[in-house]
Amino acid sequence: MNRFAADISGRADLDVVLRRFYTAAFADPRIGPYFTRIAGTDLDVHLPRITDFWERALFRTAPYRRNAFAPHAADFGRWVQLWHATIDGLHSGPNAERAKAQGERIALTLHRRLAGPDADLRGEGTTGFVPLAALELRSAA
């Protein structure tokens, strides 16, 4: 957590967080190819939609009616690592902590939907899922 940064206070902060996060995600060797080659994600098109999602999740102020499951099936653990690192590098406070917790809940929910309700959520024997306790990446440039 960055003790010198302000909390996430609205859509403008989310835009900065998400732009930095997706820049790291697109460049990441594990999940980047999913965004760039497989999904062909265009950040300028994707960013307003995903900002709506996070604005709704944190502040309940934006509409979001899309399926968040399908785009994130590639590697939930790495997604969470990058999400934590991005937020920690920019913000600290209750909303930042809520954003990280919400990201973890989303990853676990999506993992359960993919692997089934009896899935081993500790990461043992699962492909592509990094247990949250194993997070090593704590800051991003």
PDB file of N, CA and C in Angstrom, residues 32-132:
ATOM      1  N   GLY A  32      -0.956 -10.914 -21.231  1.00  0.00           N
ATOM      2  CA  GLY A  32      -0.949  -9.932 -22.316  1.00  0.00           C
ATOM      3  C   GLY A  32      -1.420 -10.475 -23.642  1.00  0.00           C
ATOM      4  N   PRO A  33      -0.944 -11.664 -24.062  1.00  0.00           N
ATOM      5  CA  PRO A  33      -1.391 -12.192 -25.360  1.00  0.00           C
ATOM      6  C   PRO A  33      -2.905 -12.389 -25.441  1.00  0.00           C
ATOM      7  N   TYR A  34      -3.529 -12.701 -24.311  1.00  0.00           N
ATOM      8  CA  TYR A  34      -4.987 -12.843 -24.342  1.00  0.00           C
ATOM      9  C   TYR A  34      -5.638 -11.526 -24.763  1.00  0.00           C
ATOM     10  N   PHE A  35      -5.196 -10.436 -24.162  1.00  0.00           N
ATOM     11  CA  PHE A  35      -5.783  -9.129 -24.481  1.00  0.00           C
ATOM     12  C   PHE A  35      -5.441  -8.695 -25.900  1.00  0.00           C
ATOM     13  N   THR A  36      -4.187  -8.850 -26.285  1.00  0.00           N
ATOM     14  CA  THR A  36      -3.722  -8.277 -27.546  1.00  0.00           C
ATOM     15  C   THR A  36      -3.986  -9.167 -28.755  1.00  0.00           C
ATOM     16  N   ARG A  37      -3.677 -10.464 -28.660  1.00  0.00           N
ATOM     17  CA  ARG A  37      -3.813 -11.338 -29.835  1.00  0.00           C
ATOM     18  C   ARG A  37      -5.154 -12.056 -29.877  1.00  0.00           C
ATOM     19  N   ILE A  38      -5.574 -12.619 -28.753  1.00  0.00           N
ATOM     20  CA  ILE A  38      -6.790 -13.438 -28.755  1.00  0.00           C
ATOM     21  C   ILE A  38      -8.040 -12.558 -28.781  1.00  0.00           C
ATOM     22  N   ALA A  39      -8.133 -11.635 -27.827  1.00  0.00           N
ATOM     23  CA  ALA A  39      -9.332 -10.793 -27.744  1.00  0.00           C
ATOM     24  C   ALA A  39      -9.234  -9.563 -28.628  1.00  0.00           C
ATOM     25  N   GLY A  40      -8.017  -9.177 -29.019  1.00  0.00           N
ATOM     26  CA  GLY A  40      -7.853  -7.989 -29.850  1.00  0.00           C
ATOM     27  C   GLY A  40      -8.386  -6.734 -29.173  1.00  0.00           C
ATOM     28  N   THR A  41      -8.164  -6.632 -27.883  1.00  0.00           N
ATOM     29  CA  THR A  41      -8.719  -5.533 -27.106  1.00  0.00           C
ATOM     30  C   THR A  41      -8.133  -4.191 -27.525  1.00  0.00           C
ATOM     31  N   ASP A  42      -9.006  -3.244 -27.729  1.00  0.00           N
ATOM     32  CA  ASP A  42      -8.625  -1.862 -28.035  1.00  0.00           C
ATOM     33  C   ASP A  42      -8.853  -1.069 -26.750  1.00  0.00           C
ATOM     34  N   LEU A  43      -7.789  -0.592 -26.127  1.00  0.00           N
ATOM     35  CA  LEU A  43      -7.893   0.073 -24.835  1.00  0.00           C
ATOM     36  C   LEU A  43      -8.827   1.275 -24.886  1.00  0.00           C
ATOM     37  N   ASP A  44      -8.803   2.031 -25.953  1.00  0.00           N
ATOM     38  CA  ASP A  44      -9.669   3.206 -26.037  1.00  0.00           C
ATOM     39  C   ASP A  44     -11.154   2.836 -26.063  1.00  0.00           C
ATOM     40  N   VAL A  45     -11.479   1.666 -26.583  1.00  0.00           N
ATOM     41  CA  VAL A  45     -12.865   1.189 -26.581  1.00  0.00           C
ATOM     42  C   VAL A  45     -13.188   0.528 -25.249  1.00  0.00           C
ATOM     43  N   HIS A  46     -12.248  -0.245 -24.711  1.00  0.00           N
ATOM     44  CA  HIS A  46     -12.465  -1.012 -23.489  1.00  0.00           C
ATOM     45  C   HIS A  46     -12.513  -0.135 -22.234  1.00  0.00           C
ATOM     46  N   LEU A  47     -11.692   0.882 -22.184  1.00  0.00           N
ATOM     47  CA  LEU A  47     -11.544   1.676 -20.967  1.00  0.00           C
ATOM     48  C   LEU A  47     -12.848   2.297 -20.462  1.00  0.00           C
ATOM     49  N   PRO A  48     -13.659   2.948 -21.288  1.00  0.00           N
ATOM     50  CA  PRO A  48     -14.906   3.510 -20.746  1.00  0.00           C
ATOM     51  C   PRO A  48     -15.843   2.443 -20.172  1.00  0.00           C
ATOM     52  N   ARG A  49     -15.886   1.271 -20.801  1.00  0.00           N
ATOM     53  CA  ARG A  49     -16.748   0.187 -20.313  1.00  0.00           C
ATOM     54  C   ARG A  49     -16.278  -0.331 -18.958  1.00  0.00           C
ATOM     55  N   ILE A  50     -14.989  -0.586 -18.849  1.00  0.00           N
ATOM     56  CA  ILE A  50     -14.466  -1.144 -17.602  1.00  0.00           C
ATOM     57  C   ILE A  50     -14.461  -0.089 -16.496  1.00  0.00           C
ATOM     58  N   THR A  51     -14.315   1.176 -16.866  1.00  0.00           N
ATOM     59  CA  THR A  51     -14.422   2.242 -15.872  1.00  0.00           C
ATOM     60  C   THR A  51     -15.848   2.306 -15.344  1.00  0.00           C
ATOM     61  N   ASP A  52     -16.844   2.121 -16.207  1.00  0.00           N
ATOM     62  CA  ASP A  52     -18.236   2.030 -15.752  1.00  0.00           C
ATOM     63  C   ASP A  52     -18.391   0.903 -14.737  1.00  0.00           C
ATOM     64  N   PHE A  53     -17.785  -0.262 -15.044  1.00  0.00           N
ATOM     65  CA  PHE A  53     -17.880  -1.407 -14.134  1.00  0.00           C
ATOM     66  C   PHE A  53     -17.327  -1.046 -12.753  1.00  0.00           C
ATOM     67  N   TRP A  54     -16.115  -0.485 -12.712  1.00  0.00           N
ATOM     68  CA  TRP A  54     -15.483  -0.192 -11.422  1.00  0.00           C
ATOM     69  C   TRP A  54     -16.160   0.974 -10.712  1.00  0.00           C
ATOM     70  N   GLU A  55     -16.658   1.936 -11.453  1.00  0.00           N
ATOM     71  CA  GLU A  55     -17.383   3.036 -10.826  1.00  0.00           C
ATOM     72  C   GLU A  55     -18.653   2.494 -10.169  1.00  0.00           C
ATOM     73  N   ARG A  56     -19.305   1.571 -10.838  1.00  0.00           N
ATOM     74  CA  ARG A  56     -20.495   0.925 -10.265  1.00  0.00           C
ATOM     75  C   ARG A  56     -20.113   0.077  -9.046  1.00  0.00           C
ATOM     76  N   ALA A  57     -19.032  -0.682  -9.152  1.00  0.00           N
ATOM     77  CA  ALA A  57     -18.623  -1.569  -8.057  1.00  0.00           C
ATOM     78  C   ALA A  57     -18.212  -0.798  -6.804  1.00  0.00           C
ATOM     79  N   LEU A  58     -17.526   0.322  -6.971  1.00  0.00           N
ATOM     80  CA  LEU A  58     -17.024   1.064  -5.808  1.00  0.00           C
ATOM     81  C   LEU A  58     -17.975   2.139  -5.312  1.00  0.00           C
ATOM     82  N   PHE A  59     -18.642   2.820  -6.236  1.00  0.00           N
ATOM     83  CA  PHE A  59     -19.425   3.991  -5.840  1.00  0.00           C
ATOM     84  C   PHE A  59     -20.916   3.874  -6.148  1.00  0.00           C
ATOM     85  N   ARG A  60     -21.306   2.828  -6.866  1.00  0.00           N
ATOM     86  CA  ARG A  60     -22.705   2.611  -7.246  1.00  0.00           C
ATOM     87  C   ARG A  60     -23.275   3.777  -8.060  1.00  0.00           C
ATOM     88  N   THR A  61     -22.433   4.391  -8.915  1.00  0.00           N
ATOM     89  CA  THR A  61     -22.866   5.577  -9.635  1.00  0.00           C
ATOM     90  C   THR A  61     -22.913   5.415 -11.149  1.00  0.00           C
ATOM     91  N   ALA A  62     -22.503   4.320 -11.696  1.00  0.00           N
ATOM     92  CA  ALA A  62     -22.486   4.165 -13.158  1.00  0.00           C
ATOM     93  C   ALA A  62     -23.248   2.903 -13.546  1.00  0.00           C
ATOM     94  N   PRO A  63     -23.845   2.918 -14.732  1.00  0.00           N
ATOM     95  CA  PRO A  63     -24.516   1.707 -15.207  1.00  0.00           C
ATOM     96  C   PRO A  63     -23.492   0.705 -15.741  1.00  0.00           C
ATOM     97  N   TYR A  64     -23.730  -0.571 -15.522  1.00  0.00           N
ATOM     98  CA  TYR A  64     -22.891  -1.609 -16.132  1.00  0.00           C
ATOM     99  C   TYR A  64     -23.753  -2.850 -16.261  1.00  0.00           C
ATOM    100  N   ARG A  65     -23.949  -3.288 -17.499  1.00  0.00           N
ATOM    101  CA  ARG A  65     -24.815  -4.448 -17.727  1.00  0.00           C
ATOM    102  C   ARG A  65     -24.170  -5.453 -18.665  1.00  0.00           C
ATOM    103  N   ARG A  66     -22.867  -5.578 -18.599  1.00  0.00           N
ATOM    104  CA  ARG A  66     -22.159  -6.528 -19.460  1.00  0.00           C
ATOM    105  C   ARG A  66     -21.755  -7.758 -18.654  1.00  0.00           C
ATOM    106  N   ASN A  67     -21.298  -8.797 -19.348  1.00  0.00           N
ATOM    107  CA  ASN A  67     -20.806 -10.008 -18.706  1.00  0.00           C
ATOM    108  C   ASN A  67     -19.322  -9.834 -18.400  1.00  0.00           C
ATOM    109  N   ALA A  68     -18.976  -9.701 -17.119  1.00  0.00           N
ATOM    110  CA  ALA A  68     -17.579  -9.516 -16.727  1.00  0.00           C
ATOM    111  C   ALA A  68     -16.814 -10.842 -16.728  1.00  0.00           C
ATOM    112  N   PHE A  69     -17.492 -11.964 -16.826  1.00  0.00           N
ATOM    113  CA  PHE A  69     -16.846 -13.268 -16.729  1.00  0.00           C
ATOM    114  C   PHE A  69     -15.973 -13.600 -17.936  1.00  0.00           C
ATOM    115  N   ALA A  70     -16.542 -13.536 -19.104  1.00  0.00           N
ATOM    116  CA  ALA A  70     -15.865 -14.019 -20.310  1.00  0.00           C
ATOM    117  C   ALA A  70     -14.494 -13.395 -20.557  1.00  0.00           C
ATOM    118  N   PRO A  71     -14.326 -12.086 -20.434  1.00  0.00           N
ATOM    119  CA  PRO A  71     -13.023 -11.512 -20.781  1.00  0.00           C
ATOM    120  C   PRO A  71     -11.889 -11.853 -19.830  1.00  0.00           C
ATOM    121  N   HIS A  72     -12.178 -12.413 -18.657  1.00  0.00           N
ATOM    122  CA  HIS A  72     -11.120 -12.587 -17.665  1.00  0.00           C
ATOM    123  C   HIS A  72     -10.807 -14.042 -17.348  1.00  0.00           C
ATOM    124  N   ALA A  73     -11.191 -14.929 -18.208  1.00  0.00           N
ATOM    125  CA  ALA A  73     -10.986 -16.350 -17.948  1.00  0.00           C
ATOM    126  C   ALA A  73      -9.537 -16.793 -18.150  1.00  0.00           C
ATOM    127  N   ALA A  74      -8.685 -15.954 -18.707  1.00  0.00           N
ATOM    128  CA  ALA A  74      -7.321 -16.352 -19.056  1.00  0.00           C
ATOM    129  C   ALA A  74      -6.474 -16.724 -17.846  1.00  0.00           C
ATOM    130  N   ASP A  75      -6.369 -15.882 -16.865  1.00  0.00           N
ATOM    131  CA  ASP A  75      -5.520 -16.150 -15.712  1.00  0.00           C
ATOM    132  C   ASP A  75      -5.889 -15.211 -14.578  1.00  0.00           C
ATOM    133  N   PHE A  76      -6.761 -15.678 -13.711  1.00  0.00           N
ATOM    134  CA  PHE A  76      -7.290 -14.841 -12.640  1.00  0.00           C
ATOM    135  C   PHE A  76      -6.225 -14.400 -11.649  1.00  0.00           C
ATOM    136  N   GLY A  77      -5.309 -15.303 -11.318  1.00  0.00           N
ATOM    137  CA  GLY A  77      -4.279 -14.973 -10.342  1.00  0.00           C
ATOM    138  C   GLY A  77      -3.402 -13.821 -10.797  1.00  0.00           C
ATOM    139  N   ARG A  78      -2.974 -13.871 -12.040  1.00  0.00           N
ATOM    140  CA  ARG A  78      -2.125 -12.803 -12.557  1.00  0.00           C
ATOM    141  C   ARG A  78      -2.901 -11.496 -12.646  1.00  0.00           C
ATOM    142  N   TRP A  79      -4.169 -11.584 -13.030  1.00  0.00           N
ATOM    143  CA  TRP A  79      -5.017 -10.398 -13.081  1.00  0.00           C
ATOM    144  C   TRP A  79      -5.047  -9.729 -11.700  1.00  0.00           C
ATOM    145  N   VAL A  80      -5.230 -10.519 -10.637  1.00  0.00           N
ATOM    146  CA  VAL A  80      -5.282  -9.975  -9.277  1.00  0.00           C
ATOM    147  C   VAL A  80      -3.933  -9.370  -8.886  1.00  0.00           C
ATOM    148  N   GLN A  81      -2.848 -10.038  -9.226  1.00  0.00           N
ATOM    149  CA  GLN A  81      -1.524  -9.490  -8.912  1.00  0.00           C
ATOM    150  C   GLN A  81      -1.343  -8.112  -9.527  1.00  0.00           C
ATOM    151  N   LEU A  82      -1.637  -8.000 -10.809  1.00  0.00           N
ATOM    152  CA  LEU A  82      -1.477  -6.718 -11.491  1.00  0.00           C
ATOM    153  C   LEU A  82      -2.443  -5.668 -10.949  1.00  0.00           C
ATOM    154  N   TRP A  83      -3.653  -6.076 -10.612  1.00  0.00           N
ATOM    155  CA  TRP A  83      -4.649  -5.154 -10.055  1.00  0.00           C
ATOM    156  C   TRP A  83      -4.155  -4.580  -8.717  1.00  0.00           C
ATOM    157  N   HIS A  84      -3.684  -5.447  -7.828  1.00  0.00           N
ATOM    158  CA  HIS A  84      -3.147  -4.986  -6.539  1.00  0.00           C
ATOM    159  C   HIS A  84      -1.964  -4.047  -6.739  1.00  0.00           C
ATOM    160  N   ALA A  85      -1.036  -4.434  -7.579  1.00  0.00           N
ATOM    161  CA  ALA A  85       0.164  -3.629  -7.793  1.00  0.00           C
ATOM    162  C   ALA A  85      -0.187  -2.254  -8.355  1.00  0.00           C
ATOM    163  N   THR A  86      -1.137  -2.213  -9.272  1.00  0.00           N
ATOM    164  CA  THR A  86      -1.530  -0.942  -9.867  1.00  0.00           C
ATOM    165  C   THR A  86      -2.158  -0.025  -8.829  1.00  0.00           C
ATOM    166  N   ILE A  87      -3.086  -0.542  -8.059  1.00  0.00           N
ATOM    167  CA  ILE A  87      -3.742   0.283  -7.044  1.00  0.00           C
ATOM    168  C   ILE A  87      -2.745   0.722  -5.983  1.00  0.00           C
ATOM    169  N   ASP A  88      -1.924  -0.208  -5.498  1.00  0.00           N
ATOM    170  CA  ASP A  88      -0.937   0.135  -4.464  1.00  0.00           C
ATOM    171  C   ASP A  88       0.057   1.186  -4.946  1.00  0.00           C
ATOM    172  N   GLY A  89       0.350   1.194  -6.227  1.00  0.00           N
ATOM    173  CA  GLY A  89       1.282   2.175  -6.762  1.00  0.00           C
ATOM    174  C   GLY A  89       0.696   3.569  -6.903  1.00  0.00           C
ATOM    175  N   LEU A  90      -0.631   3.683  -6.833  1.00  0.00           N
ATOM    176  CA  LEU A  90      -1.286   4.970  -7.062  1.00  0.00           C
ATOM    177  C   LEU A  90      -2.094   5.500  -5.872  1.00  0.00           C
ATOM    178  N   HIS A  91      -2.692   4.606  -5.094  1.00  0.00           N
ATOM    179  CA  HIS A  91      -3.659   5.040  -4.084  1.00  0.00           C
ATOM    180  C   HIS A  91      -3.540   4.240  -2.799  1.00  0.00           C
ATOM    181  N   SER A  92      -4.022   4.848  -1.719  1.00  0.00           N
ATOM    182  CA  SER A  92      -4.219   4.132  -0.468  1.00  0.00           C
ATOM    183  C   SER A  92      -5.435   4.721   0.215  1.00  0.00           C
ATOM    184  N   GLY A  93      -6.125   3.902   0.958  1.00  0.00           N
ATOM    185  CA  GLY A  93      -7.320   4.353   1.653  1.00  0.00           C
ATOM    186  C   GLY A  93      -8.428   3.335   1.533  1.00  0.00           C
ATOM    187  N   PRO A  94      -9.570   3.628   2.137  1.00  0.00           N
ATOM    188  CA  PRO A  94     -10.670   2.658   2.155  1.00  0.00           C
ATOM    189  C   PRO A  94     -11.174   2.256   0.771  1.00  0.00           C
ATOM    190  N   ASN A  95     -11.280   3.201  -0.152  1.00  0.00           N
ATOM    191  CA  ASN A  95     -11.756   2.838  -1.494  1.00  0.00           C
ATOM    192  C   ASN A  95     -10.728   2.013  -2.249  1.00  0.00           C
ATOM    193  N   ALA A  96      -9.455   2.321  -2.053  1.00  0.00           N
ATOM    194  CA  ALA A  96      -8.397   1.523  -2.680  1.00  0.00           C
ATOM    195  C   ALA A  96      -8.438   0.094  -2.149  1.00  0.00           C
ATOM    196  N   GLU A  97      -8.595  -0.056  -0.840  1.00  0.00           N
ATOM    197  CA  GLU A  97      -8.694  -1.396  -0.247  1.00  0.00           C
ATOM    198  C   GLU A  97      -9.943  -2.123  -0.743  1.00  0.00           C
ATOM    199  N   ARG A  98     -11.054  -1.391  -0.869  1.00  0.00           N
ATOM    200  CA  ARG A  98     -12.278  -1.991  -1.399  1.00  0.00           C
ATOM    201  C   ARG A  98     -12.087  -2.432  -2.837  1.00  0.00           C
ATOM    202  N   ALA A  99     -11.382  -1.625  -3.624  1.00  0.00           N
ATOM    203  CA  ALA A  99     -11.136  -1.993  -5.023  1.00  0.00           C
ATOM    204  C   ALA A  99     -10.319  -3.280  -5.098  1.00  0.00           C
ATOM    205  N   LYS A 100      -9.305  -3.407  -4.234  1.00  0.00           N
ATOM    206  CA  LYS A 100      -8.483  -4.634  -4.243  1.00  0.00           C
ATOM    207  C   LYS A 100      -9.316  -5.828  -3.788  1.00  0.00           C
ATOM    208  N   ALA A 101     -10.104  -5.650  -2.730  1.00  0.00           N
ATOM    209  CA  ALA A 101     -10.950  -6.750  -2.235  1.00  0.00           C
ATOM    210  C   ALA A 101     -11.979  -7.152  -3.287  1.00  0.00           C
ATOM    211  N   GLN A 102     -12.562  -6.161  -3.960  1.00  0.00           N
ATOM    212  CA  GLN A 102     -13.537  -6.458  -5.011  1.00  0.00           C
ATOM    213  C   GLN A 102     -12.878  -7.230  -6.145  1.00  0.00           C
ATOM    214  N   GLY A 103     -11.652  -6.867  -6.502  1.00  0.00           N
ATOM    215  CA  GLY A 103     -10.926  -7.596  -7.533  1.00  0.00           C
ATOM    216  C   GLY A 103     -10.704  -9.051  -7.143  1.00  0.00           C
ATOM    217  N   GLU A 104     -10.355  -9.281  -5.875  1.00  0.00           N
ATOM    218  CA  GLU A 104     -10.178 -10.659  -5.394  1.00  0.00           C
ATOM    219  C   GLU A 104     -11.489 -11.430  -5.459  1.00  0.00           C
ATOM    220  N   ARG A 105     -12.585 -10.800  -5.018  1.00  0.00           N
ATOM    221  CA  ARG A 105     -13.888 -11.476  -5.060  1.00  0.00           C
ATOM    222  C   ARG A 105     -14.280 -11.811  -6.497  1.00  0.00           C
ATOM    223  N   ILE A 106     -14.039 -10.876  -7.404  1.00  0.00           N
ATOM    224  CA  ILE A 106     -14.362 -11.121  -8.810  1.00  0.00           C
ATOM    225  C   ILE A 106     -13.553 -12.301  -9.343  1.00  0.00           C
ATOM    226  N   ALA A 107     -12.245 -12.310  -9.065  1.00  0.00           N
ATOM    227  CA  ALA A 107     -11.390 -13.403  -9.539  1.00  0.00           C
ATOM    228  C   ALA A 107     -11.848 -14.747  -8.986  1.00  0.00           C
ATOM    229  N   LEU A 108     -12.164 -14.796  -7.694  1.00  0.00           N
ATOM    230  CA  LEU A 108     -12.613 -16.052  -7.094  1.00  0.00           C
ATOM    231  C   LEU A 108     -13.961 -16.493  -7.652  1.00  0.00           C
ATOM    232  N   THR A 109     -14.867 -15.544  -7.850  1.00  0.00           N
ATOM    233  CA  THR A 109     -16.175 -15.871  -8.419  1.00  0.00           C
ATOM    234  C   THR A 109     -16.030 -16.410  -9.834  1.00  0.00           C
ATOM    235  N   LEU A 110     -15.211 -15.756 -10.638  1.00  0.00           N
ATOM    236  CA  LEU A 110     -15.014 -16.212 -12.008  1.00  0.00           C
ATOM    237  C   LEU A 110     -14.339 -17.573 -12.032  1.00  0.00           C
ATOM    238  N   HIS A 111     -13.384 -17.771 -11.136  1.00  0.00           N
ATOM    239  CA  HIS A 111     -12.714 -19.072 -11.047  1.00  0.00           C
ATOM    240  C   HIS A 111     -13.715 -20.159 -10.685  1.00  0.00           C
ATOM    241  N   ARG A 112     -14.574 -19.888  -9.732  1.00  0.00           N
ATOM    242  CA  ARG A 112     -15.597 -20.872  -9.345  1.00  0.00           C
ATOM    243  C   ARG A 112     -16.533 -21.170 -10.511  1.00  0.00           C
ATOM    244  N   ARG A 113     -16.920 -20.130 -11.249  1.00  0.00           N
ATOM    245  CA  ARG A 113     -17.817 -20.335 -12.385  1.00  0.00           C
ATOM    246  C   ARG A 113     -17.166 -21.205 -13.451  1.00  0.00           C
ATOM    247  N   LEU A 114     -15.860 -21.046 -13.631  1.00  0.00           N
ATOM    248  CA  LEU A 114     -15.149 -21.835 -14.629  1.00  0.00           C
ATOM    249  C   LEU A 114     -14.895 -23.258 -14.149  1.00  0.00           C
ATOM    250  N   ALA A 115     -14.446 -23.393 -12.900  1.00  0.00           N
ATOM    251  CA  ALA A 115     -14.002 -24.687 -12.391  1.00  0.00           C
ATOM    252  C   ALA A 115     -15.097 -25.463 -11.667  1.00  0.00           C
ATOM    253  N   GLY A 116     -16.196 -24.821 -11.327  1.00  0.00           N
ATOM    254  CA  GLY A 116     -17.282 -25.486 -10.622  1.00  0.00           C
ATOM    255  C   GLY A 116     -17.265 -25.171  -9.144  1.00  0.00           C
ATOM    256  N   PRO A 117     -18.389 -25.380  -8.473  1.00  0.00           N
ATOM    257  CA  PRO A 117     -18.527 -24.994  -7.072  1.00  0.00           C
ATOM    258  C   PRO A 117     -17.616 -25.758  -6.111  1.00  0.00           C
ATOM    259  N   ASP A 118     -17.156 -26.934  -6.495  1.00  0.00           N
ATOM    260  CA  ASP A 118     -16.290 -27.731  -5.622  1.00  0.00           C
ATOM    261  C   ASP A 118     -14.814 -27.552  -5.949  1.00  0.00           C
ATOM    262  N   ALA A 119     -14.474 -26.529  -6.692  1.00  0.00           N
ATOM    263  CA  ALA A 119     -13.086 -26.299  -7.108  1.00  0.00           C
ATOM    264  C   ALA A 119     -12.190 -26.035  -5.908  1.00  0.00           C
ATOM    265  N   ASP A 120     -10.950 -26.462  -6.029  1.00  0.00           N
ATOM    266  CA  ASP A 120      -9.932 -26.204  -5.016  1.00  0.00           C
ATOM    267  C   ASP A 120      -9.456 -24.768  -5.199  1.00  0.00           C
ATOM    268  N   LEU A 121      -9.891 -23.858  -4.351  1.00  0.00           N
ATOM    269  CA  LEU A 121      -9.576 -22.444  -4.506  1.00  0.00           C
ATOM    270  C   LEU A 121      -8.236 -22.062  -3.903  1.00  0.00           C
ATOM    271  N   ARG A 122      -7.513 -23.013  -3.359  1.00  0.00           N
ATOM    272  CA  ARG A 122      -6.174 -22.716  -2.839  1.00  0.00           C
ATOM    273  C   ARG A 122      -5.147 -22.689  -3.960  1.00  0.00           C
ATOM    274  N   GLY A 123      -5.553 -23.069  -5.151  1.00  0.00           N
ATOM    275  CA  GLY A 123      -4.645 -23.024  -6.289  1.00  0.00           C
ATOM    276  C   GLY A 123      -3.932 -24.332  -6.549  1.00  0.00           C
ATOM    277  N   GLU A 124      -4.100 -25.321  -5.669  1.00  0.00           N
ATOM    278  CA  GLU A 124      -3.410 -26.594  -5.846  1.00  0.00           C
ATOM    279  C   GLU A 124      -4.098 -27.404  -6.937  1.00  0.00           C
ATOM    280  N   GLY A 125      -3.345 -27.769  -7.936  1.00  0.00           N
ATOM    281  CA  GLY A 125      -3.893 -28.594  -8.999  1.00  0.00           C
ATOM    282  C   GLY A 125      -4.755 -27.841  -9.990  1.00  0.00           C
ATOM    283  N   THR A 126      -4.733 -26.517  -9.939  1.00  0.00           N
ATOM    284  CA  THR A 126      -5.523 -25.749 -10.890  1.00  0.00           C
ATOM    285  C   THR A 126      -4.590 -25.049 -11.856  1.00  0.00           C
ATOM    286  N   THR A 127      -4.981 -24.988 -13.081  1.00  0.00           N
ATOM    287  CA  THR A 127      -4.154 -24.370 -14.106  1.00  0.00           C
ATOM    288  C   THR A 127      -4.430 -22.883 -14.173  1.00  0.00           C
ATOM    289  N   GLY A 128      -3.379 -22.075 -14.109  1.00  0.00           N
ATOM    290  CA  GLY A 128      -3.523 -20.656 -14.323  1.00  0.00           C
ATOM    291  C   GLY A 128      -3.954 -19.848 -13.126  1.00  0.00           C
ATOM    292  N   PHE A 129      -4.292 -20.469 -11.996  1.00  0.00           N
ATOM    293  CA  PHE A 129      -4.757 -19.709 -10.852  1.00  0.00           C
ATOM    294  C   PHE A 129      -3.659 -19.615  -9.812  1.00  0.00           C
ATOM    295  N   VAL A 130      -3.298 -18.409  -9.471  1.00  0.00           N
ATOM    296  CA  VAL A 130      -2.283 -18.176  -8.455  1.00  0.00           C
ATOM    297  C   VAL A 130      -3.009 -17.859  -7.166  1.00  0.00           C
ATOM    298  N   PRO A 131      -2.793 -18.619  -6.089  1.00  0.00           N
ATOM    299  CA  PRO A 131      -3.475 -18.306  -4.838  1.00  0.00           C
ATOM    300  C   PRO A 131      -3.098 -16.913  -4.359  1.00  0.00           C
ATOM    301  N   LEU A 132      -4.061 -16.207  -3.806  1.00  0.00           N
ATOM    302  CA  LEU A 132      -3.829 -14.833  -3.395  1.00  0.00           C
ATOM    303  C   LEU A 132      -2.726 -14.731  -2.349  1.00  0.00           C
TER     304      LEU A 132
END
